[in-house]
XYZ file of N, CA and C in Angstrom:
474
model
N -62.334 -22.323 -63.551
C -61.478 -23.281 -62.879
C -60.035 -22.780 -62.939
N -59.651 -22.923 -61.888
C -57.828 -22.705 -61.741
C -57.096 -23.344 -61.083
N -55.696 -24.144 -62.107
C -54.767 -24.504 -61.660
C -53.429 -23.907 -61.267
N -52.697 -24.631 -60.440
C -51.090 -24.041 -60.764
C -50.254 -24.784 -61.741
N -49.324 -24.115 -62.190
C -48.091 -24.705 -63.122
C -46.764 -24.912 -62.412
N -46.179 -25.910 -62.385
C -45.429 -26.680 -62.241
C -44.116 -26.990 -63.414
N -43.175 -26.601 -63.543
C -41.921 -26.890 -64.546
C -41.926 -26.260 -65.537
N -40.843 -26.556 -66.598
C -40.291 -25.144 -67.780
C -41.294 -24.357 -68.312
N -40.603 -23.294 -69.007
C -41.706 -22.682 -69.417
C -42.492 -23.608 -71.203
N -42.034 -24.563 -71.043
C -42.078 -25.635 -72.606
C -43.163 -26.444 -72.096
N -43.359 -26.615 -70.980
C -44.483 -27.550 -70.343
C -45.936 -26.476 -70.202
N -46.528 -27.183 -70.994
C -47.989 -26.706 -70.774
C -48.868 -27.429 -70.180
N -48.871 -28.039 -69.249
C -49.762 -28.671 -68.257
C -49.912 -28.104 -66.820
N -50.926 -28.211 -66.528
C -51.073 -27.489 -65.378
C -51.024 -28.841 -63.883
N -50.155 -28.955 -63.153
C -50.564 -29.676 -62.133
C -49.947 -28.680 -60.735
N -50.164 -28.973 -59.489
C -50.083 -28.119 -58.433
C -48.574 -28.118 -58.542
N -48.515 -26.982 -57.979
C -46.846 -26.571 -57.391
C -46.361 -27.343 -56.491
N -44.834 -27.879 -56.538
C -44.084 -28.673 -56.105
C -43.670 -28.132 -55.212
N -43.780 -28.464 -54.041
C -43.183 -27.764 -52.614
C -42.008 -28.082 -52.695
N -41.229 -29.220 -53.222
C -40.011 -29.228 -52.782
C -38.866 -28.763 -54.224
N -39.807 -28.261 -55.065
C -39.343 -27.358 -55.750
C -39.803 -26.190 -56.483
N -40.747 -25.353 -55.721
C -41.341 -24.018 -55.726
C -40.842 -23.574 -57.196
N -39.176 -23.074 -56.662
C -39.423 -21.688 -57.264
C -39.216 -22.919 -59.375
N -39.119 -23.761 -59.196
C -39.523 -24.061 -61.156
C -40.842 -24.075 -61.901
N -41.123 -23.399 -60.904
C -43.066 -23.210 -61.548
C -42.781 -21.882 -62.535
N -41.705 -20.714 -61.791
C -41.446 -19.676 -62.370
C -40.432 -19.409 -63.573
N -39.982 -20.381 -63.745
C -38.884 -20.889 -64.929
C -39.507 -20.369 -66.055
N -38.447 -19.535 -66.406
C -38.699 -19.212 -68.343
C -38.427 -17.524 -67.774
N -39.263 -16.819 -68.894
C -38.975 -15.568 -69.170
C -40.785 -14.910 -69.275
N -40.479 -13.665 -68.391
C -42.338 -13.477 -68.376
C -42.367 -11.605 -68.825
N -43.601 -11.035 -69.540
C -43.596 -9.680 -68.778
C -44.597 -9.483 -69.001
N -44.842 -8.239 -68.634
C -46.314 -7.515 -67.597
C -45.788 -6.338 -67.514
N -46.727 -5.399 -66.160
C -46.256 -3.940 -66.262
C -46.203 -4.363 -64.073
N -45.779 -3.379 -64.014
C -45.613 -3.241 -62.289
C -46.048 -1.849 -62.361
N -47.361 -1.542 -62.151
C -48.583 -0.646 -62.086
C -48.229 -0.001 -63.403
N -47.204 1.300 -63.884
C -47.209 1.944 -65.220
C -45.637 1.388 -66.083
N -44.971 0.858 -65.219
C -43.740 0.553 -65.483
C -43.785 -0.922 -66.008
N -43.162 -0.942 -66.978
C -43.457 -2.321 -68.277
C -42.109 -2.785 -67.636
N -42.250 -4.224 -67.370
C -40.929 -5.599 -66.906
C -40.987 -6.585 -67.529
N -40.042 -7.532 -67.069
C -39.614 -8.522 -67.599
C -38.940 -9.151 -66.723
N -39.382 -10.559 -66.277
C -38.650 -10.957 -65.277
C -38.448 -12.731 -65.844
N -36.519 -13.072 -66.041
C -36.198 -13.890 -66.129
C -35.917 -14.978 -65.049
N -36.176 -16.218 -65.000
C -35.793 -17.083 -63.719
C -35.361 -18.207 -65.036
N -34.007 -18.474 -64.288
C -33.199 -20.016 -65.029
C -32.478 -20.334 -63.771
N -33.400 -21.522 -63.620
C -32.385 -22.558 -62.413
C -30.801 -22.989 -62.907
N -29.954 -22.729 -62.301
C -28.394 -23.237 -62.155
C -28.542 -24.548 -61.387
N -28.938 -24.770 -60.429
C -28.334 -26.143 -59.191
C -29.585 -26.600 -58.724
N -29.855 -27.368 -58.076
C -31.034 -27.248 -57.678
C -30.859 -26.640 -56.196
N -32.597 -25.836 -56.106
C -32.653 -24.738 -55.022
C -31.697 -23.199 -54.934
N -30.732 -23.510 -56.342
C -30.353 -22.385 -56.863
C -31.175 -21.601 -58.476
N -31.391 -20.599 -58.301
C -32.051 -19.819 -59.635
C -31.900 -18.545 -59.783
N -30.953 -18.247 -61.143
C -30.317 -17.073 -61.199
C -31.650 -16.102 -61.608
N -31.919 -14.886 -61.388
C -33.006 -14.179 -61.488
C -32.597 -12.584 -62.367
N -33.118 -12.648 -64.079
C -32.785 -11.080 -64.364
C -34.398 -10.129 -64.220
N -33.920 -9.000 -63.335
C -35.134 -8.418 -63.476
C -35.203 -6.878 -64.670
N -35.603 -6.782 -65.568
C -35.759 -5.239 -66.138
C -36.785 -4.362 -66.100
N -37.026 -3.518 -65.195
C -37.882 -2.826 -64.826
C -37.786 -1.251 -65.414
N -38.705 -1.114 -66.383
C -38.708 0.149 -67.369
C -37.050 0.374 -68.288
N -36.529 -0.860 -68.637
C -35.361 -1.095 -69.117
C -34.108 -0.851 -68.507
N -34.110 -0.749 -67.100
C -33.020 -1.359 -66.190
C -32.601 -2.194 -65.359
N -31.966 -2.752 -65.498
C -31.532 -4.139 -65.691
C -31.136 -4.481 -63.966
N -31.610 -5.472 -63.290
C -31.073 -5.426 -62.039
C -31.241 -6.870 -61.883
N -30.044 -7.751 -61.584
C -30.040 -9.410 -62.054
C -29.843 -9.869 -60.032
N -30.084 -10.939 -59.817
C -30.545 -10.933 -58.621
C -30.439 -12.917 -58.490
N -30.377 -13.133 -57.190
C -30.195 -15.159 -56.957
C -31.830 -15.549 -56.199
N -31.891 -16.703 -56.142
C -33.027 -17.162 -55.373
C -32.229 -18.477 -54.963
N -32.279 -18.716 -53.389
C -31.650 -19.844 -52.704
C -32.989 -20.295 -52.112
N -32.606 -21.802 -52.033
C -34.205 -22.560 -51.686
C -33.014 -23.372 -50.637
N -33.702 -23.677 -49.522
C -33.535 -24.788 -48.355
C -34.770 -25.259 -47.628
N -35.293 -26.524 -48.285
C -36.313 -27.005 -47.765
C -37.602 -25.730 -48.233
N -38.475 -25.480 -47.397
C -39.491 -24.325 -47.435
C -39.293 -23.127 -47.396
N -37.637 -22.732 -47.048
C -37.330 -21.173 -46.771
C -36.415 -21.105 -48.012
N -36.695 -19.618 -48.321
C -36.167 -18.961 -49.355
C -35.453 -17.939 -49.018
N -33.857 -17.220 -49.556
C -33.489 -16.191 -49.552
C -33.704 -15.433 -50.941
N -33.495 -14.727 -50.970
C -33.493 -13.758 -52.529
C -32.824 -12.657 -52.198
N -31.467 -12.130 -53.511
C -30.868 -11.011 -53.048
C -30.967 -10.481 -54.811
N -31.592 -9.288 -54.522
C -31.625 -8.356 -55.864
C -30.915 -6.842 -56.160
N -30.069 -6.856 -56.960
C -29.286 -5.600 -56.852
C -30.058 -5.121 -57.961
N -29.986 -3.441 -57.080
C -30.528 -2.657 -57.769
C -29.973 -1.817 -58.817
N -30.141 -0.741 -59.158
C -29.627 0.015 -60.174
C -28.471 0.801 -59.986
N -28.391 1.390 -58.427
C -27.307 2.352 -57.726
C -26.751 1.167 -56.996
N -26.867 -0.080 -57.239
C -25.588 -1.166 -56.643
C -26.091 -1.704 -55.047
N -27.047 -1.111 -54.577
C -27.860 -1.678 -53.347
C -27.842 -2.673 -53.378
N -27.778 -4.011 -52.749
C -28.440 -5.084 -52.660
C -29.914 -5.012 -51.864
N -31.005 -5.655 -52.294
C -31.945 -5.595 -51.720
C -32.484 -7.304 -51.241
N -32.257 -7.301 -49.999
C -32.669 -8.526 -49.408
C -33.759 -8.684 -49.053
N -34.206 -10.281 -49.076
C -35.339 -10.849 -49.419
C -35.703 -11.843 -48.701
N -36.505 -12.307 -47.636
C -36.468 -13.607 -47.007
C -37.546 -14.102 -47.825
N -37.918 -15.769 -47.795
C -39.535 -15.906 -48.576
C -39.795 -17.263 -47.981
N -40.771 -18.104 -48.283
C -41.256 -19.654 -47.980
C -42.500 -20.149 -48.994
N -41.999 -21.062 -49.109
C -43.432 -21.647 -49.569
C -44.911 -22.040 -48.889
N -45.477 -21.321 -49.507
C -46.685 -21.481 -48.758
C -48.148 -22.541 -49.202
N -48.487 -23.373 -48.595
C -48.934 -24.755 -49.471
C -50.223 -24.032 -49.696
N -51.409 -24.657 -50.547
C -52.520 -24.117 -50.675
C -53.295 -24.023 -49.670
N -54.451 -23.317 -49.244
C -54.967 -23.112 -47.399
C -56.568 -22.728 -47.970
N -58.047 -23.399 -48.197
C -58.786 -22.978 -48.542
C -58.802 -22.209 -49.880
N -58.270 -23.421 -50.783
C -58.759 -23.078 -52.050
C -57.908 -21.953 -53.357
N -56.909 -21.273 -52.079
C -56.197 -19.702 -52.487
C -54.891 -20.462 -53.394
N -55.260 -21.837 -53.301
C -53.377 -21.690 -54.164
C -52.391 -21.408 -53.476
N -51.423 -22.320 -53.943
C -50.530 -22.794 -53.274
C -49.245 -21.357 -53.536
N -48.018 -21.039 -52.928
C -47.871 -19.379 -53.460
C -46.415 -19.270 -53.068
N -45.359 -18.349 -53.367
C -44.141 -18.160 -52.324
C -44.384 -17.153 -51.697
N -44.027 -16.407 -50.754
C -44.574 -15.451 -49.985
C -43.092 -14.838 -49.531
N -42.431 -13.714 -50.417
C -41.082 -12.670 -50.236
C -41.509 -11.667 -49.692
N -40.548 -11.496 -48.107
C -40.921 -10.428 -47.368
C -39.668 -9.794 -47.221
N -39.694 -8.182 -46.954
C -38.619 -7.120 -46.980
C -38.966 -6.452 -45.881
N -37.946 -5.438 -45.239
C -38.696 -5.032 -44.506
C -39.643 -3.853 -44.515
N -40.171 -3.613 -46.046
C -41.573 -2.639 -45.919
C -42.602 -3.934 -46.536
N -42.244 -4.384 -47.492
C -43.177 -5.060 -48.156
C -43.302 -6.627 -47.753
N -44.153 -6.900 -48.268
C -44.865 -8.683 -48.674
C -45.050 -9.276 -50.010
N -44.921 -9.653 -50.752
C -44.891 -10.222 -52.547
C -45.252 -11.618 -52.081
N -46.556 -11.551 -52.895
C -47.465 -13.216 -53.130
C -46.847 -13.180 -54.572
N -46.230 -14.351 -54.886
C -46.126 -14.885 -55.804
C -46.661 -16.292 -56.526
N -47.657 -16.300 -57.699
C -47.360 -17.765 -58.165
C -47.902 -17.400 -59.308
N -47.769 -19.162 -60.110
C -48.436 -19.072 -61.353
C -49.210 -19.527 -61.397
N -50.381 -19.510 -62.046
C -51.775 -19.506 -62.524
C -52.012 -20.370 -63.477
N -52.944 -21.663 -63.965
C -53.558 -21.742 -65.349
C -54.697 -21.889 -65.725
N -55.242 -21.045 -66.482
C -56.988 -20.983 -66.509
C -57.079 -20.712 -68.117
N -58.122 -21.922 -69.001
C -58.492 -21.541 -69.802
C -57.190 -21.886 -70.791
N -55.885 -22.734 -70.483
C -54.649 -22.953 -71.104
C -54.154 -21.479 -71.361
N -54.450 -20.831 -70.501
C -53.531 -19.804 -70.390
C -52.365 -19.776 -69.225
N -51.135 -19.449 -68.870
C -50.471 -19.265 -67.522
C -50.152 -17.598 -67.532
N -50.010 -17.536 -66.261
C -49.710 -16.399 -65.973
C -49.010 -15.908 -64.632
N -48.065 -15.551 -64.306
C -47.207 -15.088 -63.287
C -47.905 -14.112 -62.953
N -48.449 -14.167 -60.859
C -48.709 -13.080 -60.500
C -48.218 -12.621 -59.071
N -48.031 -11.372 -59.057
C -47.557 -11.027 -58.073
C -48.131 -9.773 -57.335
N -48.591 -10.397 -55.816
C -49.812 -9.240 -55.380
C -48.822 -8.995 -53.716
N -48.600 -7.742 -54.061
C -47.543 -6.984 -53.346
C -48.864 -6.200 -51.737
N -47.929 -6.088 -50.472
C -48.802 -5.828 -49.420
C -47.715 -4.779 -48.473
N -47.894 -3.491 -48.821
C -47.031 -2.048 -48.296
C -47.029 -2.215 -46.836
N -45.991 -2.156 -45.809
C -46.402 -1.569 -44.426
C -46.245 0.241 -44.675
N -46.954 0.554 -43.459
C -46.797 1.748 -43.622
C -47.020 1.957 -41.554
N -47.075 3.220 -41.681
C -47.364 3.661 -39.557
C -48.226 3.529 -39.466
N -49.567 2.421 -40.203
C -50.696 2.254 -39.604
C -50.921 0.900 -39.781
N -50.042 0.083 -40.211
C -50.061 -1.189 -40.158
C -49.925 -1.570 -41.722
N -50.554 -2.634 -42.622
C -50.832 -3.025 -43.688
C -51.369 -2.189 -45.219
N -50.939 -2.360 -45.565
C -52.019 -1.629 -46.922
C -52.105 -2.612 -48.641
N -52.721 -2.810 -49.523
C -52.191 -3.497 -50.517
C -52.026 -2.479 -51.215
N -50.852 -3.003 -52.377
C -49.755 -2.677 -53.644
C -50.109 -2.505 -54.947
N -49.499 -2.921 -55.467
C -49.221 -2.675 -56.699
C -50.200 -4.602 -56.932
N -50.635 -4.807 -57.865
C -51.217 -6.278 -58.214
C -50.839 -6.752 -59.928
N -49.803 -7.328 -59.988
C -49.592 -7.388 -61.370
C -49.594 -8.848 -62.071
N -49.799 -8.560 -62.965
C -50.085 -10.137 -63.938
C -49.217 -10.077 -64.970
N -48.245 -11.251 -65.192
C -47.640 -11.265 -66.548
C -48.033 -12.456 -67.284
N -47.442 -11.870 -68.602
C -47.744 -12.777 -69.888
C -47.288 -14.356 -69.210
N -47.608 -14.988 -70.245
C -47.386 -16.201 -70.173
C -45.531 -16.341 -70.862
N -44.941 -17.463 -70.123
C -43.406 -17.154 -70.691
C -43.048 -17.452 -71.775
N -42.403 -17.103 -72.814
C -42.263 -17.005 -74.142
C -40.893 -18.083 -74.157
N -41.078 -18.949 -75.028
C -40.542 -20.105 -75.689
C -38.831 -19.820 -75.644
N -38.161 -20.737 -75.315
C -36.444 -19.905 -75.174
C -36.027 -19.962 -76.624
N -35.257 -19.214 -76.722
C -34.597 -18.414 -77.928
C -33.619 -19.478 -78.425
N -33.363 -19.647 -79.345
C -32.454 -20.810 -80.121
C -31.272 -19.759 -80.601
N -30.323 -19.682 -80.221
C -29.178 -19.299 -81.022
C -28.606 -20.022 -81.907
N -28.178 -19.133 -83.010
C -27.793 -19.697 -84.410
C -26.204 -20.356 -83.888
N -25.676 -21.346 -84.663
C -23.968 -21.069 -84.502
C -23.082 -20.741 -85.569
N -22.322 -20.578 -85.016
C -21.474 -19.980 -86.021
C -20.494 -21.314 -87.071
N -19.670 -21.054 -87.692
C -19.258 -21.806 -88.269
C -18.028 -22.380 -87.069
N -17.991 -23.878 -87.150
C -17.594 -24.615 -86.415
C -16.586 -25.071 -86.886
């Protein structure tokens, strides 16, 4: 059996993804590998339909926004040499069973995104779809951990 997750990464219940607020299913801190390359991908909402995004991919660091309006999504991720890499996306509701998903398109690629819960486990996945000069091909298919509990900083003397 499989559900989706819905809100912080402190909530362990599984109920369907919130269309009119997608991207907090992805809230918290996750990692996995992106085929041999080990990541880590942070999402913390600022505003609502705003969510600041750090990505570290084989330990470089490339921090990036996610804007929500209604069902459409932008996403802008800078890369390592200072590129911005733009991102259109939408929410996509569940359609025969597949789960409900965001769907970030570039112009080579496609990224299915959502989270998963099976077995009280969650898991962030993301199943990537290449163009190439013959049309379609699939990617890279990656699964991350479940998001790890936020960090408590000590304080200092007050």
């Amino acid at each position: 059996m499989r559900a989706e997750l819905t809100g912080h990464a402190q909530d362990d219940t599984c109920r369907p993804m919130n269309p009119e607020a997608p991207l907090s299913a992805f809230e918290g801190r996750w990692s996995g590998r992106w085929g041999e390359m080990k990541v880590e991908h942070l999402w913390h909402t600022v505003a609502p339909g705003v969510q600041l995004v750090l990505i570290l991919d084989g330990g470089v660091s490339k921090p990036g926004i996610n804007l929500r309006e209604g069902r459409l999504l932008c996403g802008i991720v800078i890369e390592a040499d200072g590129r911005e890499r733009l991102h259109s996306g939408r929410f996509v509701p569940d359609r025969a069973g597949r789960g409900s998903h965001l769907e970030w398109r570039t112009e080579r690629h496609i990224y299915r995104e959502r989270v998963t819960c099976a077995h009280g486990q969650r898991r962030y996945e993301i199943h990537e779809t290449v163009r190439n000069e013959d049309g379609y091909e699939p990617g890279v298919r990656a699964h991350y951990a479940p998001p790890m509990p936020p960090v408590q900083l000590a304080r200092g003397p007050q």
